[in-house]
Amino acid sequence: MSILNDISEAMQKGRAKLVKQLVPQALEEGIPARQILEEGLLAGMDIVGQKFKANEIFVPEVLVAARAMNAGTELLKPHLSEAGVGSKGKVVLGTVKGDLHDIGKNLVRMMFEGKGLEVIDLGVDVAPDAFVQAAIDNNCTIIACSALLTTTMPVMAEVVEKAKEAGIRDSVKIMIGGAPITGKFCETIGADAYTPDAASAAVKAAELLS
Ligand code: B1M
């Protein structure tokens, strides 16, 4: 569908204003929000990732593309949520210390909210102590950590350890995800659940809370 290609290209070029025009247009054309996300925005971000890896583009270009991506996902947010669901539980969410990638984390937040979960979003570069303290302060039953860098994956193990030290390990479930994370890594560090994408994270969180 050409409008999805247009969205993908506008996003890749970092043209946030154009993305903000095209996304509502696609919705008006009756294209489901999930399809706009996956075949427009995420498809575009895949290409950005490939070009970044191949040194064809650099951090500034990736940053403006990321801003355009966030502008688009914000517009999709109400359409990705399930209407009329009340709060089913509280989750503390963040990207781990040393890691500034937040697009995937923001998608996870949207999907969680769509499932009726209340999300305390700590943002990026979140220290293990901060996850644990926020879970205690807000009475959260899930800690959800995102990491995009292989170098920041070990911080997730620290979150598990800090939760043990604080005496809350039995009362919280720890969920992890992000491109370099695997089920095996989840098992190794003693976290409770790994999911490969935002939608399955939300399904899993709802399951853990029920
Ligand atoms: Co960076 N970056 N980046 N980057 N960046 C990657 C991750 C990289 C793979 C690119 C590459 O080399 N091909 C590479 C990591 C290599 C590695 O560790 N093995 C990399 C690097 C090296 C870096 C820097 C070190 C570059 C530098 O400065 N030289 C630097 C690090 C900064 C830091 O964090 N300290 C850096 C910086 C940046 C930008 C700031 C420019 C920008 C981020 C902007 C932002 O987030 N606001 C950026 C971007 C955009 C990327 C790529 C291109 C795209 C990431 C993205 O948003 N994808 C990325 C390459 C790629 O992934 N192809 C890359 C879309 C997003 C929806 O996917 O976040 O994976 P993702 O989320 C998915 C799933 O992973 C999952 O759900 C989402 C899908 O539904 N998920 C969860 C995520 N969290 C979850 C949590 C869950 C469950 C599922 O449960 C709790």
CSV table of N, CA and C and ligand atoms in Angstrom, one decimal, residues 42 45 48-49 52-53 59 62-63 66 69-70 93 98-105 107-108 144-146 148-151 175-179 195-198 201, ligand 1:
chain,number,residue,atom,x,y,z
A,42,LEU,N,7.5,0.7,11.7
A,42,LEU,CA,8.6,-0.3,12.1
A,42,LEU,C,9.4,-0.7,10.8
A,45,MET,N,11.9,1.8,10.3
A,45,MET,CA,13.0,1.8,11.3
A,45,MET,C,13.9,0.6,11.1
A,48,VAL,N,16.3,2.0,8.6
A,48,VAL,CA,17.2,2.9,9.3
A,48,VAL,C,18.3,2.1,10.0
A,49,GLY,N,17.9,1.0,10.7
A,49,GLY,CA,18.8,0.2,11.5
A,49,GLY,C,19.9,-0.5,10.5
A,52,PHE,N,22.3,2.2,9.4
A,52,PHE,CA,23.1,2.6,10.5
A,52,PHE,C,24.2,1.6,10.7
A,53,LYS,N,23.9,0.4,10.6
A,53,LYS,CA,24.9,-0.7,10.8
A,53,LYS,C,25.9,-0.7,9.7
A,59,VAL,N,24.4,8.8,13.8
A,59,VAL,CA,23.6,9.1,14.9
A,59,VAL,C,22.6,10.2,14.6
A,62,VAL,N,19.7,9.1,12.6
A,62,VAL,CA,18.9,8.1,13.3
A,62,VAL,C,18.0,8.8,14.4
A,63,LEU,N,18.6,9.8,15.0
A,63,LEU,CA,17.9,10.5,16.0
A,63,LEU,C,16.6,11.2,15.4
A,66,ALA,N,14.1,8.7,14.7
A,66,ALA,CA,13.5,8.2,15.9
A,66,ALA,C,12.4,9.2,16.4
A,69,MET,N,9.5,8.7,14.3
A,69,MET,CA,8.8,7.5,14.7
A,69,MET,C,8.0,7.7,15.9
A,70,ASN,N,8.5,8.4,16.9
A,70,ASN,CA,7.7,8.6,18.1
A,70,ASN,C,6.5,9.5,17.9
A,93,LEU,N,8.2,0.5,34.5
A,93,LEU,CA,8.8,0.3,33.2
A,93,LEU,C,10.0,1.2,32.9
A,98,GLY,N,22.5,3.2,31.3
A,98,GLY,CA,23.5,3.2,30.2
A,98,GLY,C,22.8,3.2,28.8
A,99,ASP,N,21.5,3.0,28.8
A,99,ASP,CA,20.8,2.8,27.5
A,99,ASP,C,19.8,3.8,27.3
A,100,LEU,N,19.9,4.5,26.1
A,100,LEU,CA,19.0,5.6,25.8
A,100,LEU,C,17.9,5.3,24.8
A,101,HIS,N,17.9,4.1,24.3
A,101,HIS,CA,16.9,3.7,23.3
A,101,HIS,C,15.5,3.6,24.0
A,102,ASP,N,14.5,4.4,23.4
A,102,ASP,CA,13.2,4.4,24.1
A,102,ASP,C,12.0,4.0,23.2
A,103,ILE,N,12.3,3.8,21.9
A,103,ILE,CA,11.1,3.6,21.0
A,103,ILE,C,10.4,2.3,21.4
A,104,GLY,N,11.2,1.2,21.5
A,104,GLY,CA,10.6,-0.1,21.9
A,104,GLY,C,9.9,0.0,23.2
A,105,LYS,N,10.6,0.7,24.2
A,105,LYS,CA,10.0,0.8,25.5
A,105,LYS,C,8.7,1.6,25.5
A,107,LEU,N,6.6,1.7,23.0
A,107,LEU,CA,5.6,0.8,22.4
A,107,LEU,C,5.1,-0.2,23.5
A,108,VAL,N,6.0,-0.7,24.3
A,108,VAL,CA,5.6,-1.6,25.4
A,108,VAL,C,4.6,-0.9,26.3
A,144,ALA,N,9.3,-4.0,34.5
A,144,ALA,CA,9.6,-4.4,33.1
A,144,ALA,C,10.8,-3.6,32.6
A,145,CYS,N,11.8,-4.3,32.1
A,145,CYS,CA,13.0,-3.6,31.7
A,145,CYS,C,13.3,-3.8,30.2
A,146,SER,N,13.7,-2.8,29.6
A,146,SER,CA,14.1,-2.9,28.1
A,146,SER,C,15.5,-2.5,28.0
A,148,LEU,N,18.6,-2.3,24.6
A,148,LEU,CA,18.8,-2.5,23.2
A,148,LEU,C,20.3,-2.7,22.9
A,149,LEU,N,21.1,-2.5,23.9
A,149,LEU,CA,22.6,-2.7,23.7
A,149,LEU,C,23.1,-4.0,24.4
A,150,THR,N,24.0,-4.7,23.8
A,150,THR,CA,24.5,-5.9,24.4
A,150,THR,C,25.3,-5.4,25.7
A,151,THR,N,25.8,-4.2,25.7
A,151,THR,CA,26.6,-3.8,26.9
A,151,THR,C,25.7,-3.5,28.1
A,175,MET,N,10.0,-8.7,34.1
A,175,MET,CA,9.9,-9.0,32.6
A,175,MET,C,11.0,-8.2,31.9
A,176,ILE,N,11.6,-8.9,30.9
A,176,ILE,CA,12.7,-8.2,30.2
A,176,ILE,C,12.4,-8.4,28.7
A,177,GLY,N,13.0,-7.4,27.9
A,177,GLY,CA,12.9,-7.5,26.5
A,177,GLY,C,13.8,-6.5,25.8
A,178,GLY,N,13.8,-6.5,24.5
A,178,GLY,CA,14.7,-5.7,23.7
A,178,GLY,C,15.4,-6.5,22.7
A,179,ALA,N,15.9,-5.9,21.6
A,179,ALA,CA,16.5,-6.7,20.5
A,179,ALA,C,17.5,-7.7,20.9
A,195,THR,N,9.8,-11.6,26.4
A,195,THR,CA,8.9,-11.6,25.3
A,195,THR,C,9.6,-10.8,24.2
A,196,PRO,N,9.4,-11.2,22.9
A,196,PRO,CA,10.1,-10.6,21.8
A,196,PRO,C,9.6,-9.3,21.3
A,197,ASP,N,8.3,-9.0,21.6
A,197,ASP,CA,7.8,-7.7,21.1
A,197,ASP,C,6.8,-7.2,22.1
A,198,ALA,N,6.4,-5.9,21.8
A,198,ALA,CA,5.6,-5.2,22.7
A,198,ALA,C,4.2,-5.8,22.9
A,201,ALA,N,4.5,-8.8,25.1
A,201,ALA,CA,4.8,-8.4,26.5
A,201,ALA,C,3.5,-8.0,27.2
B,1,B1M,CO1,21.2,2.8,18.5
B,1,B1M,N1,22.0,1.0,18.4
B,1,B1M,N2,22.9,3.3,19.4
B,1,B1M,N3,20.4,4.5,18.5
B,1,B1M,N4,19.9,2.1,17.5
B,1,B1M,C1,21.1,-0.1,17.9
B,1,B1M,C2,20.3,-0.8,19.0
B,1,B1M,C3,22.1,-1.1,17.1
B,1,B1M,C4,21.6,-2.5,17.0
B,1,B1M,C5,22.4,-0.4,15.7
B,1,B1M,C6,23.4,-1.3,14.9
B,1,B1M,O1,24.5,-1.2,15.1
B,1,B1M,N5,22.8,-2.0,14.0
B,1,B1M,C7,23.4,-0.9,18.0
B,1,B1M,C8,23.5,-1.8,19.1
B,1,B1M,C9,24.6,-2.9,18.9
B,1,B1M,C10,24.7,-3.8,20.1
B,1,B1M,O2,24.7,-3.5,21.2
B,1,B1M,N6,24.9,-5.0,19.7
B,1,B1M,C11,23.2,0.6,18.4
B,1,B1M,C12,24.3,1.4,18.9
B,1,B1M,C13,25.7,0.8,18.8
B,1,B1M,C14,24.1,2.7,19.4
B,1,B1M,C15,25.1,3.6,19.9
B,1,B1M,C16,26.2,3.0,20.8
B,1,B1M,C17,25.7,4.4,18.7
B,1,B1M,C18,26.8,5.4,19.0
B,1,B1M,O3,26.7,6.3,19.7
B,1,B1M,N7,27.9,5.1,18.4
B,1,B1M,C19,24.3,4.7,20.7
B,1,B1M,C20,24.1,4.2,22.2
B,1,B1M,C21,23.4,5.3,23.0
B,1,B1M,C22,23.0,4.7,24.3
B,1,B1M,O4,21.9,4.1,24.4
B,1,B1M,N8,23.8,4.9,25.4
B,1,B1M,C23,23.0,4.6,20.0
B,1,B1M,C24,22.1,5.6,19.8
B,1,B1M,C25,20.9,5.6,19.1
B,1,B1M,C26,20.1,6.8,18.9
B,1,B1M,C27,20.0,7.7,20.1
B,1,B1M,C28,20.6,7.6,17.7
B,1,B1M,C29,18.7,6.2,18.5
B,1,B1M,C30,17.7,5.9,19.7
B,1,B1M,C31,16.7,7.0,19.8
B,1,B1M,C32,15.6,6.6,20.7
B,1,B1M,O5,15.4,5.5,21.1
B,1,B1M,N9,14.8,7.6,21.1
B,1,B1M,C33,19.2,4.8,18.0
B,1,B1M,C34,18.4,3.9,17.2
B,1,B1M,C35,17.0,4.4,16.8
B,1,B1M,C36,18.8,2.6,16.9
B,1,B1M,C37,18.1,1.5,16.0
B,1,B1M,C38,18.4,2.0,14.6
B,1,B1M,C39,16.6,1.3,16.1
B,1,B1M,C40,16.2,1.0,17.5
B,1,B1M,C41,14.7,1.0,17.5
B,1,B1M,O6,14.1,2.0,18.1
B,1,B1M,N10,14.0,0.0,16.9
B,1,B1M,C42,18.9,0.2,16.4
B,1,B1M,C43,19.0,-0.8,15.2
B,1,B1M,C44,17.9,-1.7,15.1
B,1,B1M,O7,17.3,-2.1,16.1
B,1,B1M,N11,17.6,-2.2,14.0
B,1,B1M,C45,20.0,0.7,17.1
B,1,B1M,C46,12.5,0.0,16.8
B,1,B1M,C47,11.9,-0.5,18.1
B,1,B1M,C48,10.4,-0.6,18.0
B,1,B1M,O8,12.5,-1.8,18.3
B,1,B1M,O9,13.5,-1.1,20.5
B,1,B1M,O10,14.0,-3.4,19.5
B,1,B1M,P1,13.1,-2.3,19.7
B,1,B1M,O11,11.8,-2.8,20.5
B,1,B1M,C49,11.1,-4.0,20.0
B,1,B1M,C50,11.5,-5.2,20.7
B,1,B1M,O12,12.9,-5.3,21.0
B,1,B1M,C51,10.6,-5.3,21.9
B,1,B1M,O13,9.4,-4.6,21.5
B,1,B1M,C52,9.7,-3.8,20.4
B,1,B1M,C53,8.8,-4.2,19.2
B,1,B1M,O14,7.5,-4.4,19.5
B,1,B1M,N12,11.0,-4.7,23.2
B,1,B1M,C54,10.5,-5.3,24.3
B,1,B1M,C55,11.7,-3.7,23.5
B,1,B1M,N13,11.8,-3.5,24.8
B,1,B1M,C56,11.0,-4.5,25.4
B,1,B1M,C57,10.7,-4.9,26.7
B,1,B1M,C58,9.9,-6.0,26.9
B,1,B1M,C59,9.4,-6.8,25.9
B,1,B1M,C60,9.7,-6.4,24.6
B,1,B1M,O15,9.5,-6.4,28.2
B,1,B1M,C61,9.7,-5.5,29.3
